[in-house]
PDB file of C-alpha atoms in Angstrom:
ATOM      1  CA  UNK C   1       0.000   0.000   0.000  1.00  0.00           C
ATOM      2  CA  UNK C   2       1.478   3.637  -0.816  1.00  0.00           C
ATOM      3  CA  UNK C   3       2.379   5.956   1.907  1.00  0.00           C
ATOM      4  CA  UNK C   4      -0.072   8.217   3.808  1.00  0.00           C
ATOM      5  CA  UNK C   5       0.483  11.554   1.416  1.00  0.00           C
ATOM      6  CA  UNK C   6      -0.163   9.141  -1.299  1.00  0.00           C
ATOM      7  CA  UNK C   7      -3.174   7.555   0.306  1.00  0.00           C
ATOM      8  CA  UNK C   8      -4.722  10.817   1.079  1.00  0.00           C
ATOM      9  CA  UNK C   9      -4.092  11.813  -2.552  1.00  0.00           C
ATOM     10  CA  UNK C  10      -6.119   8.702  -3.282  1.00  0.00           C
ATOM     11  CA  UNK C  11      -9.134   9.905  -1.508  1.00  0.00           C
ATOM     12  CA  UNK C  12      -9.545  13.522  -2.800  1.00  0.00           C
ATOM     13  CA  UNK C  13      -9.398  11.863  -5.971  1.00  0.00           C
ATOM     14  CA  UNK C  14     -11.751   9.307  -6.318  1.00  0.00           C
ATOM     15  CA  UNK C  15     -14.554  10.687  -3.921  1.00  0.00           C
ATOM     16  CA  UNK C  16     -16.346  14.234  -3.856  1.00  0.00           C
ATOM     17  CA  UNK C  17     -16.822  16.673  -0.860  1.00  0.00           C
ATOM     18  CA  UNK C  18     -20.256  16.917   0.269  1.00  0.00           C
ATOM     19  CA  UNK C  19     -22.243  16.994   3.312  1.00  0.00           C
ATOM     20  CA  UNK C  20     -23.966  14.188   4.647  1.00  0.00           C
ATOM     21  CA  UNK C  21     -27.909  13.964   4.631  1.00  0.00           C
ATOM     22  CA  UNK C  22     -28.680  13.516   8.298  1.00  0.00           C
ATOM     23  CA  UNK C  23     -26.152  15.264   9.805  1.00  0.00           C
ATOM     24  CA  UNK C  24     -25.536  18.582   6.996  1.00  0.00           C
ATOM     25  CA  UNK C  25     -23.462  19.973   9.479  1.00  0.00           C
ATOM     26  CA  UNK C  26     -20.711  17.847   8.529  1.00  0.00           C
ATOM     27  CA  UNK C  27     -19.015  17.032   5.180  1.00  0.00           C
ATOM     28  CA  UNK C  28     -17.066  13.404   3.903  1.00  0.00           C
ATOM     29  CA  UNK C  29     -15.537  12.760   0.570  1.00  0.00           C
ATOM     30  CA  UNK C  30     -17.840  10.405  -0.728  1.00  0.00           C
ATOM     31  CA  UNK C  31     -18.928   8.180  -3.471  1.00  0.00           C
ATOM     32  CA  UNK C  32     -22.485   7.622  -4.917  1.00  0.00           C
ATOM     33  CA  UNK C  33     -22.085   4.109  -6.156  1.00  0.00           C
ATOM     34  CA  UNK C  34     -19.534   0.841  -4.067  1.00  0.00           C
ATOM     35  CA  UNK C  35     -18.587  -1.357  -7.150  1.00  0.00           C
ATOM     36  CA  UNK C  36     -17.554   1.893  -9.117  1.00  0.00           C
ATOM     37  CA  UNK C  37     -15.220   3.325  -5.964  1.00  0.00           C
ATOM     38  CA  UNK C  38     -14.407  -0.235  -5.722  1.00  0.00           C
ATOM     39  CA  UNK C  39     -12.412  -0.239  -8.988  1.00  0.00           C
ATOM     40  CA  UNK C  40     -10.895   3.485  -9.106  1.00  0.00           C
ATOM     41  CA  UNK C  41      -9.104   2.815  -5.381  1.00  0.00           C
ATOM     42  CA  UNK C  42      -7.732  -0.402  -7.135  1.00  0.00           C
ATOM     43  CA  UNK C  43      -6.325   1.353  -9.914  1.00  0.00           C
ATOM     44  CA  UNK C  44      -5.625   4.304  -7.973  1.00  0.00           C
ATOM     45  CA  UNK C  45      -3.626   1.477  -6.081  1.00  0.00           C
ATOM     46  CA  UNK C  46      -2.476  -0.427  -8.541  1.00  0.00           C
ATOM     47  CA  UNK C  47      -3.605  -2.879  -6.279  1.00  0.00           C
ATOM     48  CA  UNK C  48      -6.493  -6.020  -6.457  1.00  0.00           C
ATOM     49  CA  UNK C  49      -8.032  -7.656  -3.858  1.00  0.00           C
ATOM     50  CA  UNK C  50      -8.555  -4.204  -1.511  1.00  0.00           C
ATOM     51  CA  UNK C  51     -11.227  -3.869   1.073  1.00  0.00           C
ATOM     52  CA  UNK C  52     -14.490  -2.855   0.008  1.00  0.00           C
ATOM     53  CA  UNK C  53     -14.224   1.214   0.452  1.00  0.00           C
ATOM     54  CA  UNK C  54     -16.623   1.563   3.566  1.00  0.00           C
ATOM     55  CA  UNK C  55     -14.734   4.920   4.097  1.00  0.00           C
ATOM     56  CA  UNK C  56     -16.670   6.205   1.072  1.00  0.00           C
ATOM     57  CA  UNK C  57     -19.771   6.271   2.318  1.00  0.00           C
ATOM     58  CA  UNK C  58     -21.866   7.635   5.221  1.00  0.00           C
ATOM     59  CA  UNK C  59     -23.881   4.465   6.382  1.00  0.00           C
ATOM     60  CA  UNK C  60     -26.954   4.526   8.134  1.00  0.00           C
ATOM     61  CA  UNK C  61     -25.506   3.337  12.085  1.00  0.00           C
ATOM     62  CA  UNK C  62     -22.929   6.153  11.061  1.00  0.00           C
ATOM     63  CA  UNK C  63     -25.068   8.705  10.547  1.00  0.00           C
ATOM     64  CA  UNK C  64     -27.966   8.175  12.883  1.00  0.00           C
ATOM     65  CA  UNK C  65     -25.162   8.054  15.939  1.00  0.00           C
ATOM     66  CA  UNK C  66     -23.347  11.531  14.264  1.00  0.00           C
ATOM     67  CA  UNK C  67     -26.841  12.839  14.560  1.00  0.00           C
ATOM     68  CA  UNK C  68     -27.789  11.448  18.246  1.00  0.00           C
ATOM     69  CA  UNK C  69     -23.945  13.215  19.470  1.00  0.00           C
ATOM     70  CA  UNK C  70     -24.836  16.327  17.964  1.00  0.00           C
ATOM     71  CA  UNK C  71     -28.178  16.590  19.542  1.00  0.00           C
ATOM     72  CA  UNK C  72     -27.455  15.327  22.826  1.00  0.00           C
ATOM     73  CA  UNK C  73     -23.655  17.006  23.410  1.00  0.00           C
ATOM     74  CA  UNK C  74     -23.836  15.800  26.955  1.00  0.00           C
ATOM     75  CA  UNK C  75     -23.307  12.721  26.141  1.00  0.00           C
ATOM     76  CA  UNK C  76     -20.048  13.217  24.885  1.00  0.00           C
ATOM     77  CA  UNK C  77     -18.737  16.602  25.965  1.00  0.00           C
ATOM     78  CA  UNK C  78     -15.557  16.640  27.642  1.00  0.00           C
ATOM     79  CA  UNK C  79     -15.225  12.943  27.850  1.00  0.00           C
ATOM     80  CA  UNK C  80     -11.942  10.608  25.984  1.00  0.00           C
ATOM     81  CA  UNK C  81     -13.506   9.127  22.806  1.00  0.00           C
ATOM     82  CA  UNK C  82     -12.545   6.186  20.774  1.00  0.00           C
ATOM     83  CA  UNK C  83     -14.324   5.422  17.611  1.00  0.00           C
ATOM     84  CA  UNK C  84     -14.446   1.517  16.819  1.00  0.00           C
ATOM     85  CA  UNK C  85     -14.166   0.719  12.600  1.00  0.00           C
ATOM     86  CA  UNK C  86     -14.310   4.499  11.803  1.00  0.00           C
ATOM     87  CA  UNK C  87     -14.611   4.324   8.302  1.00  0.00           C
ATOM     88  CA  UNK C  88     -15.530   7.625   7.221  1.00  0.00           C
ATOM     89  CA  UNK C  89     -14.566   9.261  10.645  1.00  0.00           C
ATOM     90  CA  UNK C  90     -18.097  10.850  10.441  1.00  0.00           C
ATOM     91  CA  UNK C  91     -18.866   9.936  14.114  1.00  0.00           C
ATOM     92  CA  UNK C  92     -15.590  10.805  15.675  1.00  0.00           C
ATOM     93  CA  UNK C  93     -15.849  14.135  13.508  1.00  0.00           C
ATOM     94  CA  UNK C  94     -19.577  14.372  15.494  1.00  0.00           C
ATOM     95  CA  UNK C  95     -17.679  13.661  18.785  1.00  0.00           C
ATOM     96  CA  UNK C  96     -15.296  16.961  18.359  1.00  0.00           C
ATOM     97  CA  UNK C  97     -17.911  18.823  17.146  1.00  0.00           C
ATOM     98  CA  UNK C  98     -20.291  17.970  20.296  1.00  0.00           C
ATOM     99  CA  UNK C  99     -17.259  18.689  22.422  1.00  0.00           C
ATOM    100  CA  UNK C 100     -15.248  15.560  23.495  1.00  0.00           C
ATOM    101  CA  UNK C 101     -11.945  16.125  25.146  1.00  0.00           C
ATOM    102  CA  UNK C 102     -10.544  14.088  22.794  1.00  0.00           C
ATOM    103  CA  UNK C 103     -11.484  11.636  20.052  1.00  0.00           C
ATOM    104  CA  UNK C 104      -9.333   8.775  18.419  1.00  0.00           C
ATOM    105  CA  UNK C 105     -10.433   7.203  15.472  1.00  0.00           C
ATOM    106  CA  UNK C 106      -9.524   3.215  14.605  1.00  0.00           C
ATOM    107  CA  UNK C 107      -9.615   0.992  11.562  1.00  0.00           C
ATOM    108  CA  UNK C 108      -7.988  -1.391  10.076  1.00  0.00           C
ATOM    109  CA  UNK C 109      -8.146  -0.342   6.377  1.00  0.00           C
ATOM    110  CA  UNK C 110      -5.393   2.427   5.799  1.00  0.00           C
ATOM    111  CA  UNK C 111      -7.213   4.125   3.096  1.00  0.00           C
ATOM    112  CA  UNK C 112     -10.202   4.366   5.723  1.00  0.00           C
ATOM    113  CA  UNK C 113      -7.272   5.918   8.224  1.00  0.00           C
ATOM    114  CA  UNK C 114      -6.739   8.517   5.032  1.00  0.00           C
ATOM    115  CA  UNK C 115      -9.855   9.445   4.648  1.00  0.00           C
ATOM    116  CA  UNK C 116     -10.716   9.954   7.842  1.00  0.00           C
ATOM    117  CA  UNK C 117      -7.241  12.825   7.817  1.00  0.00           C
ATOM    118  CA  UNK C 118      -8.929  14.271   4.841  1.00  0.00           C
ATOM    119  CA  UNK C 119     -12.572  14.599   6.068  1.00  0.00           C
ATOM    120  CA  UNK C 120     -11.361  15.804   9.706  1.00  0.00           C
ATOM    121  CA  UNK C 121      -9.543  18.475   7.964  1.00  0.00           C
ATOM    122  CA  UNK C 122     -12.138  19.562   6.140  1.00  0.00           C
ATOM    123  CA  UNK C 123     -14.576  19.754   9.036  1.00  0.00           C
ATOM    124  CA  UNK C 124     -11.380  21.458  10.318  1.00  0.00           C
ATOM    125  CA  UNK C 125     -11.369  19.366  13.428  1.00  0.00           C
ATOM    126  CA  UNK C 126      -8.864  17.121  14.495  1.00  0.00           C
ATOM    127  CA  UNK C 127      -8.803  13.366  14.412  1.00  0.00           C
ATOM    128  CA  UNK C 128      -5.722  11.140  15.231  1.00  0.00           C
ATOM    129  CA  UNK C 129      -6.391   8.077  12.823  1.00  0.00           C
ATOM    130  CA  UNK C 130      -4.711   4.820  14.038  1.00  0.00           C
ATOM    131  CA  UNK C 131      -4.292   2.145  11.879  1.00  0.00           C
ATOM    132  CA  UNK C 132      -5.007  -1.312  13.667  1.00  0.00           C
ATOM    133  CA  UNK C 133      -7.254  -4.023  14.858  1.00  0.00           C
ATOM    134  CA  UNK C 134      -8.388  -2.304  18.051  1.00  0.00           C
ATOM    135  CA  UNK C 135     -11.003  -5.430  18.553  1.00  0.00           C
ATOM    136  CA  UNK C 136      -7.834  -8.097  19.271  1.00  0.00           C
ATOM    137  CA  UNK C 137      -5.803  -5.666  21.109  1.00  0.00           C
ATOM    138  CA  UNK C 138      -7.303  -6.274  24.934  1.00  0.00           C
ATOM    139  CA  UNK C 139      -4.920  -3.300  26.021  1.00  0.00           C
ATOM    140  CA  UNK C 140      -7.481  -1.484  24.566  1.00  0.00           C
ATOM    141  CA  UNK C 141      -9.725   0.806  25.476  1.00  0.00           C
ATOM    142  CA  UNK C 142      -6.816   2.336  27.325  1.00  0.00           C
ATOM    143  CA  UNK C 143      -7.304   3.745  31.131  1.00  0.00           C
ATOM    144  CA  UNK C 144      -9.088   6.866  31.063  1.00  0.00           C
ATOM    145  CA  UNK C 145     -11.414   6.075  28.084  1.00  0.00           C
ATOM    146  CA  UNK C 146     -14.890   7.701  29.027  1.00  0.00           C
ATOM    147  CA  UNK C 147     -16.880   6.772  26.019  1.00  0.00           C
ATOM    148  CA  UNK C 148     -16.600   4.190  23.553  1.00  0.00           C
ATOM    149  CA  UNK C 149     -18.489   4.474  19.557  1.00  0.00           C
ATOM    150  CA  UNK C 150     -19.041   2.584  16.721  1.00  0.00           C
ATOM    151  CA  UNK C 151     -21.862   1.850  14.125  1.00  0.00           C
ATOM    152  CA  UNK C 152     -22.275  -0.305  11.400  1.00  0.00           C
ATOM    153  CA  UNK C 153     -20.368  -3.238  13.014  1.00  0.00           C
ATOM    154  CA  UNK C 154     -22.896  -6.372  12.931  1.00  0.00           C
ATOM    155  CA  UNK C 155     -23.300  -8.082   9.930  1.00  0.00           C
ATOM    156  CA  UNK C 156     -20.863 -10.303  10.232  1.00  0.00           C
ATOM    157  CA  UNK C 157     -21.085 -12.912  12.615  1.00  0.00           C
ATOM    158  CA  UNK C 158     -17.202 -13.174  13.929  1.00  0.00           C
ATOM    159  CA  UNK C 159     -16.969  -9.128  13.638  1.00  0.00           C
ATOM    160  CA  UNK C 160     -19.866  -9.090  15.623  1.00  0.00           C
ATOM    161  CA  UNK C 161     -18.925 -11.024  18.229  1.00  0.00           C
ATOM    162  CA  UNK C 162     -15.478  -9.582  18.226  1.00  0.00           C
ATOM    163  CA  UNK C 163     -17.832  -6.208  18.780  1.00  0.00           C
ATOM    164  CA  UNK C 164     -19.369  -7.138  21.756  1.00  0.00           C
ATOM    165  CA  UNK C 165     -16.466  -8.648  23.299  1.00  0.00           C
ATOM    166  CA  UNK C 166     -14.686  -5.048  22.968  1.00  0.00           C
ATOM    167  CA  UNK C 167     -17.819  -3.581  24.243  1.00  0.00           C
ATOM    168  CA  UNK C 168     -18.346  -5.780  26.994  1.00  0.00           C
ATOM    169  CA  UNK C 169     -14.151  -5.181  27.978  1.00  0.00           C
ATOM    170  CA  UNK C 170     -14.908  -1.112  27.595  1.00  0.00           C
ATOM    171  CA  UNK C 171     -17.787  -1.225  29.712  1.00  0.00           C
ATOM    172  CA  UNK C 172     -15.761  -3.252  32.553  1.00  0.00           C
ATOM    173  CA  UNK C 173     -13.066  -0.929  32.292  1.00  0.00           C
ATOM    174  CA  UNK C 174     -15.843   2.061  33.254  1.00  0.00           C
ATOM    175  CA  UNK C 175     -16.434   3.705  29.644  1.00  0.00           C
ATOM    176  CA  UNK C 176     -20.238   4.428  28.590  1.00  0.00           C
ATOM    177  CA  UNK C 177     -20.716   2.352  25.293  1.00  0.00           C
ATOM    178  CA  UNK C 178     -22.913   3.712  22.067  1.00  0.00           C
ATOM    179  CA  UNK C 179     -23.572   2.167  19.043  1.00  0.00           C
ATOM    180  CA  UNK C 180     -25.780   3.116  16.041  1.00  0.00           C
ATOM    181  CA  UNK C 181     -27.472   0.177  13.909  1.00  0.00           C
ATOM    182  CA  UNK C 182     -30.805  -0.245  12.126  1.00  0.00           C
ATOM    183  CA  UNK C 183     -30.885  -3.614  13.473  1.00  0.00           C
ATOM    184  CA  UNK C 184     -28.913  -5.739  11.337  1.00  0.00           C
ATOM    185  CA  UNK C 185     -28.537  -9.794  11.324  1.00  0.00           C
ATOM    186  CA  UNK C 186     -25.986 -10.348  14.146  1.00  0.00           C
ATOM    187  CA  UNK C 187     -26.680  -7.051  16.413  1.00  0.00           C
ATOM    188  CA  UNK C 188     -26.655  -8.335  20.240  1.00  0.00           C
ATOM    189  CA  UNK C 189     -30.625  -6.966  21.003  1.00  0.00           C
ATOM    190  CA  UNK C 190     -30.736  -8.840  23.899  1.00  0.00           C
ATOM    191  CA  UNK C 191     -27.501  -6.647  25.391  1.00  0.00           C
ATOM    192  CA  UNK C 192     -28.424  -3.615  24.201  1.00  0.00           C
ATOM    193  CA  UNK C 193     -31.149  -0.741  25.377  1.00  0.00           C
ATOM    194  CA  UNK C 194     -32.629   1.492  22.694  1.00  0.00           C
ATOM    195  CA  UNK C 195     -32.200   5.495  23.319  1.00  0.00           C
ATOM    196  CA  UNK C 196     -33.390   7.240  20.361  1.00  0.00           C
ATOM    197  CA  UNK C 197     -33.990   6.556  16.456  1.00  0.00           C
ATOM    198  CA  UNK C 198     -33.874   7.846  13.008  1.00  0.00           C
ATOM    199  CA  UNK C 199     -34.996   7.865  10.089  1.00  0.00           C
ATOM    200  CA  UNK C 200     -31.829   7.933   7.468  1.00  0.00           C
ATOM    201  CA  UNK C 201     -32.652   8.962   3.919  1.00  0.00           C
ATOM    202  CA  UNK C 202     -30.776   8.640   0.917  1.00  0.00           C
ATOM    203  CA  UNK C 203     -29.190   4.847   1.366  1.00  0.00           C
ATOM    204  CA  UNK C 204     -30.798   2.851  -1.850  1.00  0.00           C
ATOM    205  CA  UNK C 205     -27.395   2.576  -3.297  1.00  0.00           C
ATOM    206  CA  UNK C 206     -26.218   0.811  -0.449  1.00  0.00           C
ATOM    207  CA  UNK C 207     -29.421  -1.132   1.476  1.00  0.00           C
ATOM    208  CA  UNK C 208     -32.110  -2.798   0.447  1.00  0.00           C
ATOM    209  CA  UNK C 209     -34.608   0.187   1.182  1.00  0.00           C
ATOM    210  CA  UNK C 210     -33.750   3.803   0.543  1.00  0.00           C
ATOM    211  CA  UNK C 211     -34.789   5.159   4.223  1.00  0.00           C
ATOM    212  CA  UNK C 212     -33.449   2.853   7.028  1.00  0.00           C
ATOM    213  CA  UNK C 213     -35.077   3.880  11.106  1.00  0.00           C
ATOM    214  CA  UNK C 214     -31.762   3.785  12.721  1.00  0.00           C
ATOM    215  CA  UNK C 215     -31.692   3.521  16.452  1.00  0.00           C
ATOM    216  CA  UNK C 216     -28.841   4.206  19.211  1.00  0.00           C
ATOM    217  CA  UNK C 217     -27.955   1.108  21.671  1.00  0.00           C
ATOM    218  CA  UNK C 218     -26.007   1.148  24.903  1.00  0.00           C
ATOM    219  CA  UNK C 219     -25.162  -1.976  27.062  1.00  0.00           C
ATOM    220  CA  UNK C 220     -27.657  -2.959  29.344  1.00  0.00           C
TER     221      UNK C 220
END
Protein backbone atom coordinates (compact mmCIF):
# COMPACT_ATOMS: atom_id res chain seq x y z
CA UNK A 1 0.00 0.00 0.00
CA UNK A 2 1.48 3.64 -0.82
CA UNK A 3 2.38 5.96 1.91
CA UNK A 4 -0.07 8.22 3.81
CA UNK A 5 0.48 11.55 1.42
CA UNK A 6 -0.16 9.14 -1.30
CA UNK A 7 -3.17 7.56 0.31
CA UNK A 8 -4.72 10.82 1.08
CA UNK A 9 -4.09 11.81 -2.55
CA UNK A 10 -6.12 8.70 -3.28
CA UNK A 11 -9.13 9.91 -1.51
CA UNK A 12 -9.55 13.52 -2.80
CA UNK A 13 -9.40 11.86 -5.97
CA UNK A 14 -11.75 9.31 -6.32
CA UNK A 15 -14.55 10.69 -3.92
CA UNK A 16 -16.35 14.23 -3.86
CA UNK A 17 -16.82 16.67 -0.86
CA UNK A 18 -20.26 16.92 0.27
CA UNK A 19 -22.24 16.99 3.31
CA UNK A 20 -23.97 14.19 4.65
CA UNK A 21 -27.91 13.96 4.63
CA UNK A 22 -28.68 13.52 8.30
CA UNK A 23 -26.15 15.26 9.80
CA UNK A 24 -25.54 18.58 7.00
CA UNK A 25 -23.46 19.97 9.48
CA UNK A 26 -20.71 17.85 8.53
CA UNK A 27 -19.01 17.03 5.18
CA UNK A 28 -17.07 13.40 3.90
CA UNK A 29 -15.54 12.76 0.57
CA UNK A 30 -17.84 10.41 -0.73
CA UNK A 31 -18.93 8.18 -3.47
CA UNK A 32 -22.49 7.62 -4.92
CA UNK A 33 -22.09 4.11 -6.16
CA UNK A 34 -19.53 0.84 -4.07
CA UNK A 35 -18.59 -1.36 -7.15
CA UNK A 36 -17.55 1.89 -9.12
CA UNK A 37 -15.22 3.32 -5.96
CA UNK A 38 -14.41 -0.23 -5.72
CA UNK A 39 -12.41 -0.24 -8.99
CA UNK A 40 -10.89 3.49 -9.11
CA UNK A 41 -9.10 2.81 -5.38
CA UNK A 42 -7.73 -0.40 -7.13
CA UNK A 43 -6.32 1.35 -9.91
CA UNK A 44 -5.63 4.30 -7.97
CA UNK A 45 -3.63 1.48 -6.08
CA UNK A 46 -2.48 -0.43 -8.54
CA UNK A 47 -3.60 -2.88 -6.28
CA UNK A 48 -6.49 -6.02 -6.46
CA UNK A 49 -8.03 -7.66 -3.86
CA UNK A 50 -8.56 -4.20 -1.51
CA UNK A 51 -11.23 -3.87 1.07
CA UNK A 52 -14.49 -2.85 0.01
CA UNK A 53 -14.22 1.21 0.45
CA UNK A 54 -16.62 1.56 3.57
CA UNK A 55 -14.73 4.92 4.10
CA UNK A 56 -16.67 6.21 1.07
CA UNK A 57 -19.77 6.27 2.32
CA UNK A 58 -21.87 7.63 5.22
CA UNK A 59 -23.88 4.47 6.38
CA UNK A 60 -26.95 4.53 8.13
CA UNK A 61 -25.51 3.34 12.08
CA UNK A 62 -22.93 6.15 11.06
CA UNK A 63 -25.07 8.70 10.55
CA UNK A 64 -27.97 8.17 12.88
CA UNK A 65 -25.16 8.05 15.94
CA UNK A 66 -23.35 11.53 14.26
CA UNK A 67 -26.84 12.84 14.56
CA UNK A 68 -27.79 11.45 18.25
CA UNK A 69 -23.95 13.22 19.47
CA UNK A 70 -24.84 16.33 17.96
CA UNK A 71 -28.18 16.59 19.54
CA UNK A 72 -27.46 15.33 22.83
CA UNK A 73 -23.65 17.01 23.41
CA UNK A 74 -23.84 15.80 26.96
CA UNK A 75 -23.31 12.72 26.14
CA UNK A 76 -20.05 13.22 24.88
CA UNK A 77 -18.74 16.60 25.96
CA UNK A 78 -15.56 16.64 27.64
CA UNK A 79 -15.23 12.94 27.85
CA UNK A 80 -11.94 10.61 25.98
CA UNK A 81 -13.51 9.13 22.81
CA UNK A 82 -12.54 6.19 20.77
CA UNK A 83 -14.32 5.42 17.61
CA UNK A 84 -14.45 1.52 16.82
CA UNK A 85 -14.17 0.72 12.60
CA UNK A 86 -14.31 4.50 11.80
CA UNK A 87 -14.61 4.32 8.30
CA UNK A 88 -15.53 7.62 7.22
CA UNK A 89 -14.57 9.26 10.64
CA UNK A 90 -18.10 10.85 10.44
CA UNK A 91 -18.87 9.94 14.11
CA UNK A 92 -15.59 10.80 15.67
CA UNK A 93 -15.85 14.14 13.51
CA UNK A 94 -19.58 14.37 15.49
CA UNK A 95 -17.68 13.66 18.79
CA UNK A 96 -15.30 16.96 18.36
CA UNK A 97 -17.91 18.82 17.15
CA UNK A 98 -20.29 17.97 20.30
CA UNK A 99 -17.26 18.69 22.42
CA UNK A 100 -15.25 15.56 23.49
CA UNK A 101 -11.95 16.12 25.15
CA UNK A 102 -10.54 14.09 22.79
CA UNK A 103 -11.48 11.64 20.05
CA UNK A 104 -9.33 8.78 18.42
CA UNK A 105 -10.43 7.20 15.47
CA UNK A 106 -9.52 3.22 14.61
CA UNK A 107 -9.62 0.99 11.56
CA UNK A 108 -7.99 -1.39 10.08
CA UNK A 109 -8.15 -0.34 6.38
CA UNK A 110 -5.39 2.43 5.80
CA UNK A 111 -7.21 4.13 3.10
CA UNK A 112 -10.20 4.37 5.72
CA UNK A 113 -7.27 5.92 8.22
CA UNK A 114 -6.74 8.52 5.03
CA UNK A 115 -9.85 9.45 4.65
CA UNK A 116 -10.72 9.95 7.84
CA UNK A 117 -7.24 12.83 7.82
CA UNK A 118 -8.93 14.27 4.84
CA UNK A 119 -12.57 14.60 6.07
CA UNK A 120 -11.36 15.80 9.71
CA UNK A 121 -9.54 18.48 7.96
CA UNK A 122 -12.14 19.56 6.14
CA UNK A 123 -14.58 19.75 9.04
CA UNK A 124 -11.38 21.46 10.32
CA UNK A 125 -11.37 19.37 13.43
CA UNK A 126 -8.86 17.12 14.50
CA UNK A 127 -8.80 13.37 14.41
CA UNK A 128 -5.72 11.14 15.23
CA UNK A 129 -6.39 8.08 12.82
CA UNK A 130 -4.71 4.82 14.04
CA UNK A 131 -4.29 2.15 11.88
CA UNK A 132 -5.01 -1.31 13.67
CA UNK A 133 -7.25 -4.02 14.86
CA UNK A 134 -8.39 -2.30 18.05
CA UNK A 135 -11.00 -5.43 18.55
CA UNK A 136 -7.83 -8.10 19.27
CA UNK A 137 -5.80 -5.67 21.11
CA UNK A 138 -7.30 -6.27 24.93
CA UNK A 139 -4.92 -3.30 26.02
CA UNK A 140 -7.48 -1.48 24.57
CA UNK A 141 -9.73 0.81 25.48
CA UNK A 142 -6.82 2.34 27.32
CA UNK A 143 -7.30 3.74 31.13
CA UNK A 144 -9.09 6.87 31.06
CA UNK A 145 -11.41 6.07 28.08
CA UNK A 146 -14.89 7.70 29.03
CA UNK A 147 -16.88 6.77 26.02
CA UNK A 148 -16.60 4.19 23.55
CA UNK A 149 -18.49 4.47 19.56
CA UNK A 150 -19.04 2.58 16.72
CA UNK A 151 -21.86 1.85 14.12
CA UNK A 152 -22.28 -0.31 11.40
CA UNK A 153 -20.37 -3.24 13.01
CA UNK A 154 -22.90 -6.37 12.93
CA UNK A 155 -23.30 -8.08 9.93
CA UNK A 156 -20.86 -10.30 10.23
CA UNK A 157 -21.09 -12.91 12.62
CA UNK A 158 -17.20 -13.17 13.93
CA UNK A 159 -16.97 -9.13 13.64
CA UNK A 160 -19.87 -9.09 15.62
CA UNK A 161 -18.92 -11.02 18.23
CA UNK A 162 -15.48 -9.58 18.23
CA UNK A 163 -17.83 -6.21 18.78
CA UNK A 164 -19.37 -7.14 21.76
CA UNK A 165 -16.47 -8.65 23.30
CA UNK A 166 -14.69 -5.05 22.97
CA UNK A 167 -17.82 -3.58 24.24
CA UNK A 168 -18.35 -5.78 26.99
CA UNK A 169 -14.15 -5.18 27.98
CA UNK A 170 -14.91 -1.11 27.60
CA UNK A 171 -17.79 -1.23 29.71
CA UNK A 172 -15.76 -3.25 32.55
CA UNK A 173 -13.07 -0.93 32.29
CA UNK A 174 -15.84 2.06 33.25
CA UNK A 175 -16.43 3.70 29.64
CA UNK A 176 -20.24 4.43 28.59
CA UNK A 177 -20.72 2.35 25.29
CA UNK A 178 -22.91 3.71 22.07
CA UNK A 179 -23.57 2.17 19.04
CA UNK A 180 -25.78 3.12 16.04
CA UNK A 181 -27.47 0.18 13.91
CA UNK A 182 -30.81 -0.25 12.13
CA UNK A 183 -30.89 -3.61 13.47
CA UNK A 184 -28.91 -5.74 11.34
CA UNK A 185 -28.54 -9.79 11.32
CA UNK A 186 -25.99 -10.35 14.15
CA UNK A 187 -26.68 -7.05 16.41
CA UNK A 188 -26.65 -8.33 20.24
CA UNK A 189 -30.63 -6.97 21.00
CA UNK A 190 -30.74 -8.84 23.90
CA UNK A 191 -27.50 -6.65 25.39
CA UNK A 192 -28.42 -3.61 24.20
CA UNK A 193 -31.15 -0.74 25.38
CA UNK A 194 -32.63 1.49 22.69
CA UNK A 195 -32.20 5.50 23.32
CA UNK A 196 -33.39 7.24 20.36
CA UNK A 197 -33.99 6.56 16.46
CA UNK A 198 -33.87 7.85 13.01
CA UNK A 199 -35.00 7.86 10.09
CA UNK A 200 -31.83 7.93 7.47
CA UNK A 201 -32.65 8.96 3.92
CA UNK A 202 -30.78 8.64 0.92
CA UNK A 203 -29.19 4.85 1.37
CA UNK A 204 -30.80 2.85 -1.85
CA UNK A 205 -27.39 2.58 -3.30
CA UNK A 206 -26.22 0.81 -0.45
CA UNK A 207 -29.42 -1.13 1.48
CA UNK A 208 -32.11 -2.80 0.45
CA UNK A 209 -34.61 0.19 1.18
CA UNK A 210 -33.75 3.80 0.54
CA UNK A 211 -34.79 5.16 4.22
CA UNK A 212 -33.45 2.85 7.03
CA UNK A 213 -35.08 3.88 11.11
CA UNK A 214 -31.76 3.78 12.72
CA UNK A 215 -31.69 3.52 16.45
CA UNK A 216 -28.84 4.21 19.21
CA UNK A 217 -27.96 1.11 21.67
CA UNK A 218 -26.01 1.15 24.90
CA UNK A 219 -25.16 -1.98 27.06
CA UNK A 220 -27.66 -2.96 29.34
Amino acid sequence: MTGAAEQQQIILATATLAPVTQVPEIRLYQASEPISMWQKTERATGRTGLDPPFWAFAWAGGQALARYLLDHPEAVAGRRVIDVASGSGLVAIAAVKAGAATVTAYDIDPLAAAAIAVNAEANGVAVPAVCADVLSDHDLPAPGTDLVLVADAFYEQDLAAQVLEFLDRSHARGAAVLAGDFGRRYLPRARLVPLASYDVPGLAALEDRDVKRTTIWTLR
